[in-house]
PDB file of C-alpha atoms in Angstrom:
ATOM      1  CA  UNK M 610       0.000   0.000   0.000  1.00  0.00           C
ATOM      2  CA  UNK M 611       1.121   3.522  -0.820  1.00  0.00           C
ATOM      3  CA  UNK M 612       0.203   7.302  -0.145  1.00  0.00           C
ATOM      4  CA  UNK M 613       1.466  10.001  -2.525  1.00  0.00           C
ATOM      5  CA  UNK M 614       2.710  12.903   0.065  1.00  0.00           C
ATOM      6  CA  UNK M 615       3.015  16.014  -0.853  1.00  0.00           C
ATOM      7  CA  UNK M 616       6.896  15.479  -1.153  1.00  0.00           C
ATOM      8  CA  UNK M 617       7.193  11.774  -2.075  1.00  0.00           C
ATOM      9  CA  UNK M 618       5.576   8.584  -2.299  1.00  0.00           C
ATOM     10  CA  UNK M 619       5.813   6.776   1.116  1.00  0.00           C
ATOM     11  CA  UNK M 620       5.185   3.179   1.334  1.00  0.00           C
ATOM     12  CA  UNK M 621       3.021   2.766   3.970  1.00  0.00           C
ATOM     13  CA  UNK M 622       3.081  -1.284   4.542  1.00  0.00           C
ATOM     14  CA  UNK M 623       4.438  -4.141   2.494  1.00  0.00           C
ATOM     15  CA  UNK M 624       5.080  -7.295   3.330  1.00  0.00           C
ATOM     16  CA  UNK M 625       6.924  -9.746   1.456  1.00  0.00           C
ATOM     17  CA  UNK M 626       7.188 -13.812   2.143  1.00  0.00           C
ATOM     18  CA  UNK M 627      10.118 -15.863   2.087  1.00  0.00           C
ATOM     19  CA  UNK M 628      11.056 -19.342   2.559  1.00  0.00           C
ATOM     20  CA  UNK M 629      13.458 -22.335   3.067  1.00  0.00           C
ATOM     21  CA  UNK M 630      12.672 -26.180   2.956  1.00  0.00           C
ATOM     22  CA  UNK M 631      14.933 -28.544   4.453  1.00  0.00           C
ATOM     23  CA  UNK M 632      16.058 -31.362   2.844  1.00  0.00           C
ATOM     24  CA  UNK M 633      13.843 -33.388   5.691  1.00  0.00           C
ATOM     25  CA  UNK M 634      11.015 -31.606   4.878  1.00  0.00           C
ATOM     26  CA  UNK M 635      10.687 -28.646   7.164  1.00  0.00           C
ATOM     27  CA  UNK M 636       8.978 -25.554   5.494  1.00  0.00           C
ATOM     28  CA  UNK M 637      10.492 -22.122   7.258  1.00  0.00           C
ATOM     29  CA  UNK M 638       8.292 -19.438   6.040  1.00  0.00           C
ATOM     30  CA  UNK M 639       9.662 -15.708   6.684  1.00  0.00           C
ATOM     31  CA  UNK M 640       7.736 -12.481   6.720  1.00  0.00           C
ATOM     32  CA  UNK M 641       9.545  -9.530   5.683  1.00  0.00           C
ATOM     33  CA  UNK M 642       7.022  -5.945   6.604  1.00  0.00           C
ATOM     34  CA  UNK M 643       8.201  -2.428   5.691  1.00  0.00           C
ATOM     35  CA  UNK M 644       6.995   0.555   7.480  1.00  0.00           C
ATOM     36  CA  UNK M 645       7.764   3.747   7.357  1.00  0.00           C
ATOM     37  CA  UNK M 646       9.234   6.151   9.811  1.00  0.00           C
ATOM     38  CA  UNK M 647       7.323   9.324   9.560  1.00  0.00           C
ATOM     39  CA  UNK M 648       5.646  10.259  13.120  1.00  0.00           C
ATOM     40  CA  UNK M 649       2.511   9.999  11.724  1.00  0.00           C
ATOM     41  CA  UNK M 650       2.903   5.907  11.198  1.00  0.00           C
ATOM     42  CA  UNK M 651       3.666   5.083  14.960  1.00  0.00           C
ATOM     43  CA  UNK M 652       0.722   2.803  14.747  1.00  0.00           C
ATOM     44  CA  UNK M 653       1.672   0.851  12.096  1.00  0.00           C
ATOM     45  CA  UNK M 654       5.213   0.411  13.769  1.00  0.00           C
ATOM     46  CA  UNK M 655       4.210  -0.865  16.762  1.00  0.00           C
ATOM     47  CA  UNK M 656       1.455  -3.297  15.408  1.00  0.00           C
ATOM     48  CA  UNK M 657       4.031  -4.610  13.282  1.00  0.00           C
ATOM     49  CA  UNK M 658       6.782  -4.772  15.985  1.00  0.00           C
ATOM     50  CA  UNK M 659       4.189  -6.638  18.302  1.00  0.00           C
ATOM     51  CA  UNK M 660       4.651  -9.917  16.144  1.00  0.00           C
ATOM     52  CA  UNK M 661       8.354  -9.130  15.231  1.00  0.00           C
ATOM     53  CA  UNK M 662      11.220 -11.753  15.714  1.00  0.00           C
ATOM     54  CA  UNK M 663      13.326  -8.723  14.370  1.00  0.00           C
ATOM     55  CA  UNK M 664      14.286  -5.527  12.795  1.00  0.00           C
ATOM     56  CA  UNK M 665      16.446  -3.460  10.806  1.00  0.00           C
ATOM     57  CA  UNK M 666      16.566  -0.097  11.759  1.00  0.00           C
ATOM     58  CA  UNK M 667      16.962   1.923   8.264  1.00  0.00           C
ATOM     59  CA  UNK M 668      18.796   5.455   9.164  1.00  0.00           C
ATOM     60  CA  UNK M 669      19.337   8.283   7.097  1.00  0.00           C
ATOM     61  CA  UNK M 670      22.911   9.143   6.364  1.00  0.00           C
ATOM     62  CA  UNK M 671      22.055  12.816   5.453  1.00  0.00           C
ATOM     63  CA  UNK M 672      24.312  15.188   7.922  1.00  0.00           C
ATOM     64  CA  UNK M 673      20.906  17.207   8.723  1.00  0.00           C
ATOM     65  CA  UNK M 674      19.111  13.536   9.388  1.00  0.00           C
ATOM     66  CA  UNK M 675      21.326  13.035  12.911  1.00  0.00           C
ATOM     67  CA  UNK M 676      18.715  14.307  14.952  1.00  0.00           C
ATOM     68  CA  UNK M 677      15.433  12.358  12.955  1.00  0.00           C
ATOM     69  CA  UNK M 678      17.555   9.145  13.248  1.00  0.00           C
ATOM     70  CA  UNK M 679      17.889   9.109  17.232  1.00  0.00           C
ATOM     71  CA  UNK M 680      14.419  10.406  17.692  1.00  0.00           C
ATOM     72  CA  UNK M 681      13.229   7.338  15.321  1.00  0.00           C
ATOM     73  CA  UNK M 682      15.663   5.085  17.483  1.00  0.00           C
ATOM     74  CA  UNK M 683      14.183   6.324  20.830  1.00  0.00           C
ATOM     75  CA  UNK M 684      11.106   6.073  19.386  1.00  0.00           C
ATOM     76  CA  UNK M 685      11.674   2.404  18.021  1.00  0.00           C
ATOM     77  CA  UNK M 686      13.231   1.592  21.695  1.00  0.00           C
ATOM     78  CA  UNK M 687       9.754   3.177  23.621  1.00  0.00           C
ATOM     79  CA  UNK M 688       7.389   1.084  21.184  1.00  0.00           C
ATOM     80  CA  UNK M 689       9.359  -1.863  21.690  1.00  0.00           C
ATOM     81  CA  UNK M 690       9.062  -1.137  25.588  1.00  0.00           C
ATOM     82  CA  UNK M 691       5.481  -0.480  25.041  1.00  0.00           C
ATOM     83  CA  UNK M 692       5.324  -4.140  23.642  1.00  0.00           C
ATOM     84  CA  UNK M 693       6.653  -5.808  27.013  1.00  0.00           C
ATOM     85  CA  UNK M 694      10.227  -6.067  24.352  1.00  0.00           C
ATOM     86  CA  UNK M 695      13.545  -4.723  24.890  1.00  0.00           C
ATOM     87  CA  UNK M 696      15.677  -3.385  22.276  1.00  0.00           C
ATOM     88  CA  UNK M 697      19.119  -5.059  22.937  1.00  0.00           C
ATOM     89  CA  UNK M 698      17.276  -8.478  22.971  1.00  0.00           C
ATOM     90  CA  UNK M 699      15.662  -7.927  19.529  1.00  0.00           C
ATOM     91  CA  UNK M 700      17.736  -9.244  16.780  1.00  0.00           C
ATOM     92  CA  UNK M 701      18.482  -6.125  15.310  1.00  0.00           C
ATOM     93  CA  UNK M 702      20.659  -4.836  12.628  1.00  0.00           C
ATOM     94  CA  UNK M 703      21.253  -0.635  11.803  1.00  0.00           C
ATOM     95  CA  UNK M 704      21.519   0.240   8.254  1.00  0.00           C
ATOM     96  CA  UNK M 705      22.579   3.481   7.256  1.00  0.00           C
ATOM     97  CA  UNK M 706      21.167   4.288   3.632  1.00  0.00           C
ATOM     98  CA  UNK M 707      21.566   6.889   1.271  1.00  0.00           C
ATOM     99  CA  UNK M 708      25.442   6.717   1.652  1.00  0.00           C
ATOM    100  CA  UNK M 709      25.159   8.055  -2.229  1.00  0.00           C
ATOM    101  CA  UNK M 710      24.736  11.535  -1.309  1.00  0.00           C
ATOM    102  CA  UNK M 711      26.874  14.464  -0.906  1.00  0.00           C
ATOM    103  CA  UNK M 712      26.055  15.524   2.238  1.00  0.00           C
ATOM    104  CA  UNK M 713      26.371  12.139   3.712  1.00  0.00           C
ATOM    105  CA  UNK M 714      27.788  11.895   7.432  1.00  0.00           C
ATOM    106  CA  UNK M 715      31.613  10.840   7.484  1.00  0.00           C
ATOM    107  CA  UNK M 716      31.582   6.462   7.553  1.00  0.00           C
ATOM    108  CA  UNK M 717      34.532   6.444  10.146  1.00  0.00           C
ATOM    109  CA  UNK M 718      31.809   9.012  12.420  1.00  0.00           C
ATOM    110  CA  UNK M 719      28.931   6.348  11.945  1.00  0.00           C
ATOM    111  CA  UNK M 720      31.245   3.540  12.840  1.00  0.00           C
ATOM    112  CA  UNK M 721      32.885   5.432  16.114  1.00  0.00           C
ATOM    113  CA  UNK M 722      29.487   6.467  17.273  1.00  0.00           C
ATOM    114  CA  UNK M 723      27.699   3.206  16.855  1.00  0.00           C
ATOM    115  CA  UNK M 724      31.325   0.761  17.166  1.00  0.00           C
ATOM    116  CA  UNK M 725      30.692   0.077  20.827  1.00  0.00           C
ATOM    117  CA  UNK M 726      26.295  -0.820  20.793  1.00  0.00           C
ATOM    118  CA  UNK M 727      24.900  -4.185  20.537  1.00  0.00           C
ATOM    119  CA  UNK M 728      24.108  -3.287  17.036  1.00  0.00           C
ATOM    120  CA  UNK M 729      27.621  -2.643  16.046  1.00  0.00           C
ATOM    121  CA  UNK M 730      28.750  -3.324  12.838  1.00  0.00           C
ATOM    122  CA  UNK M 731      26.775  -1.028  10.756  1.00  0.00           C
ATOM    123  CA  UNK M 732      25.779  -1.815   7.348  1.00  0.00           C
ATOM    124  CA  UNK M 733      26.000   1.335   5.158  1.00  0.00           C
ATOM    125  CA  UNK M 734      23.384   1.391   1.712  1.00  0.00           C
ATOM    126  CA  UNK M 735      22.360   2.887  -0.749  1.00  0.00           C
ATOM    127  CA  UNK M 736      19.117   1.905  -1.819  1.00  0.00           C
ATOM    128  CA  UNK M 737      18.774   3.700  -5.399  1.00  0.00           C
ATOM    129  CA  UNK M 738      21.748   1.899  -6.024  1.00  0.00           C
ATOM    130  CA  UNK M 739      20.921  -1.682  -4.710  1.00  0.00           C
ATOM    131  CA  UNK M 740      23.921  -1.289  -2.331  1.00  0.00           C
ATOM    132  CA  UNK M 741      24.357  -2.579   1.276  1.00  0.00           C
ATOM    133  CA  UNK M 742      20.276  -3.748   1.644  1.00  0.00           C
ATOM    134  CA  UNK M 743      20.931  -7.659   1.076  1.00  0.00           C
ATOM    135  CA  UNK M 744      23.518  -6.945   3.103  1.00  0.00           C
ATOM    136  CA  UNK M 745      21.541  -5.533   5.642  1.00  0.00           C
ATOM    137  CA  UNK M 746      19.359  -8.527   5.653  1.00  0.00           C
ATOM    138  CA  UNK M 747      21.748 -11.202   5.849  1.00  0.00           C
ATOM    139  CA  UNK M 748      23.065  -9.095   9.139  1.00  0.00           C
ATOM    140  CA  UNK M 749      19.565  -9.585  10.566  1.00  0.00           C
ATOM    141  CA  UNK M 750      19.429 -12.963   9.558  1.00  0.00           C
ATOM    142  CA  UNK M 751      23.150 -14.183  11.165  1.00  0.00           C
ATOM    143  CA  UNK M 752      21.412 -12.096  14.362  1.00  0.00           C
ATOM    144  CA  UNK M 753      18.250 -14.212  14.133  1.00  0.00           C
ATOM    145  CA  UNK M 754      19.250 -17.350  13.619  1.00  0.00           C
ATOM    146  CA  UNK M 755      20.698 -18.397  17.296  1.00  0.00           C
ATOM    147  CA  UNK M 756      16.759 -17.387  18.369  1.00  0.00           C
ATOM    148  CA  UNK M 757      15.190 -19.768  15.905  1.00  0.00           C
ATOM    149  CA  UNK M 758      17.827 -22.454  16.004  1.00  0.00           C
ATOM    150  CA  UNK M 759      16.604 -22.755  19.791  1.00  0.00           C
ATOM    151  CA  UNK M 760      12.999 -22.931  19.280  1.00  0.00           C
ATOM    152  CA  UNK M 761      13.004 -25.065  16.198  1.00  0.00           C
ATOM    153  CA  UNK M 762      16.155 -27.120  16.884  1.00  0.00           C
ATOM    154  CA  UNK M 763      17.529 -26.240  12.869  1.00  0.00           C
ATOM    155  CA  UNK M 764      20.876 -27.528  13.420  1.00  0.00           C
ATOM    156  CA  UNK M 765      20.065 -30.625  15.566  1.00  0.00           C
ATOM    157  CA  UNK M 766      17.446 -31.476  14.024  1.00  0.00           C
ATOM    158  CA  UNK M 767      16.554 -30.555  10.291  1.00  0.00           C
ATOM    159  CA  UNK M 768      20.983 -29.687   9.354  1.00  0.00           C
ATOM    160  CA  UNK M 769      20.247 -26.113   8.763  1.00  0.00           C
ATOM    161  CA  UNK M 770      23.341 -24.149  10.069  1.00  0.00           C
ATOM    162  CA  UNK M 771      23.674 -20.527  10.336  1.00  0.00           C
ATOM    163  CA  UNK M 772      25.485 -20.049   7.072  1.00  0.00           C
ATOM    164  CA  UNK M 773      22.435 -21.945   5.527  1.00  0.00           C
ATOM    165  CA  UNK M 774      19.554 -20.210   7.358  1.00  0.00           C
ATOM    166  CA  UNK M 775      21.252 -16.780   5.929  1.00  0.00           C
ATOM    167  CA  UNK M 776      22.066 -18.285   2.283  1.00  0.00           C
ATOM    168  CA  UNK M 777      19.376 -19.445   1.803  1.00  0.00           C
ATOM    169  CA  UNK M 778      16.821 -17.160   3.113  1.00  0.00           C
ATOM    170  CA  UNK M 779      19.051 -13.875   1.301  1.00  0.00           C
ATOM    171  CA  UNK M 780      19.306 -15.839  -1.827  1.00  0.00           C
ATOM    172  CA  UNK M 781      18.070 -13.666  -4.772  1.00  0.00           C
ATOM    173  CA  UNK M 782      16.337 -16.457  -7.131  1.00  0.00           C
ATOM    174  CA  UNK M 783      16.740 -19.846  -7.437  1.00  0.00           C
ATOM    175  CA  UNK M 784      14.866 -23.226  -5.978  1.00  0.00           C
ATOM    176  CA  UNK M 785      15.726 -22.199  -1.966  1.00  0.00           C
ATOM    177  CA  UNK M 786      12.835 -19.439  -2.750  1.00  0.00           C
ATOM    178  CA  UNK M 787       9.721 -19.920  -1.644  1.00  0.00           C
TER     179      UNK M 787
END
């Protein structure tokens, strides 16, 4: 679903389902949502993050962005407090996107300020480019995958390792797709 604004096109919600099948038969089925960060979406955020396993938190690498990214952190941390969920137990990975522009903040800055978080590395993107976003994903995924090793037993049980899970699940075509 999208709304024209009257500066852009936001996506308001997507969702997009992905999937693994082990080679004893177990079907892993992944649901990938995007919302958007505008104030104005809070809702959506938090109904989304109320079923969420995970997240990647998609900052703006504009210089005159700083200040929108750590009020849309804080304001990802409060919803996920809201939600009985704390942040640095959520598999999480930080992307930094639009690393295309000019006026893009200084990598080694991003990299000092975030270096010593739970969330550290960084993964730096630029969307319009297809740069750094499968990336970004795989991050999650390698974040994820200790979480739903434990409840579904993938390496014990069904010989789905981490490397797998992530290959597999980030694969861009191909028969692993489902």
């Amino acid at each position: 679903m999208a709304l024209e604004t009257r500066d852009d096109r936001t996506l308001f919600f997507d969702m997009l389902p992905i999937g693994l099948r082990s080679e004893g038969g177990l079907d892993l089925r992944v649901k990938l949502y995007t919302v958007p960060g505008q104030v104005q979406h809070d809702s959506t955020r938090k109904a989304v993050l109320s079923r969420a396993d995970g997240a990647i938190f998609v900052a703006d690498s504009q210089l005159n962005q700083q200040d929108n990214n750590a009020f849309a952190f804080d304001n990802l941390a409060a919803n996920l407090q809201k939600l009985g969920m704390d942040i640095e137990q959520l598999p999480l990975a930080v992307q930094f996107n639009k690393r295309d522009r000019q006026d893009a903040i200084e990598e080694h800055k991003l990299r000092a300020r975030w270096s010593s978080t739970p969330w550290a590395p960084l993964t730096l993107a630029s969307a319009l480019n297809g740069q750094g976003v499968v990336e970004s994903f795989r991050q999650l995924l390698g974040r994820l995958y200790p979480a739903v090793d434990a409840e579904f037993a993938l390496a014990r049980d069904h010989a789905i390792d981490s490397q797998a899970f992530i290959q597999n699940l980030s694969a861009t075509g191909g028969p692993s797709n489902a």
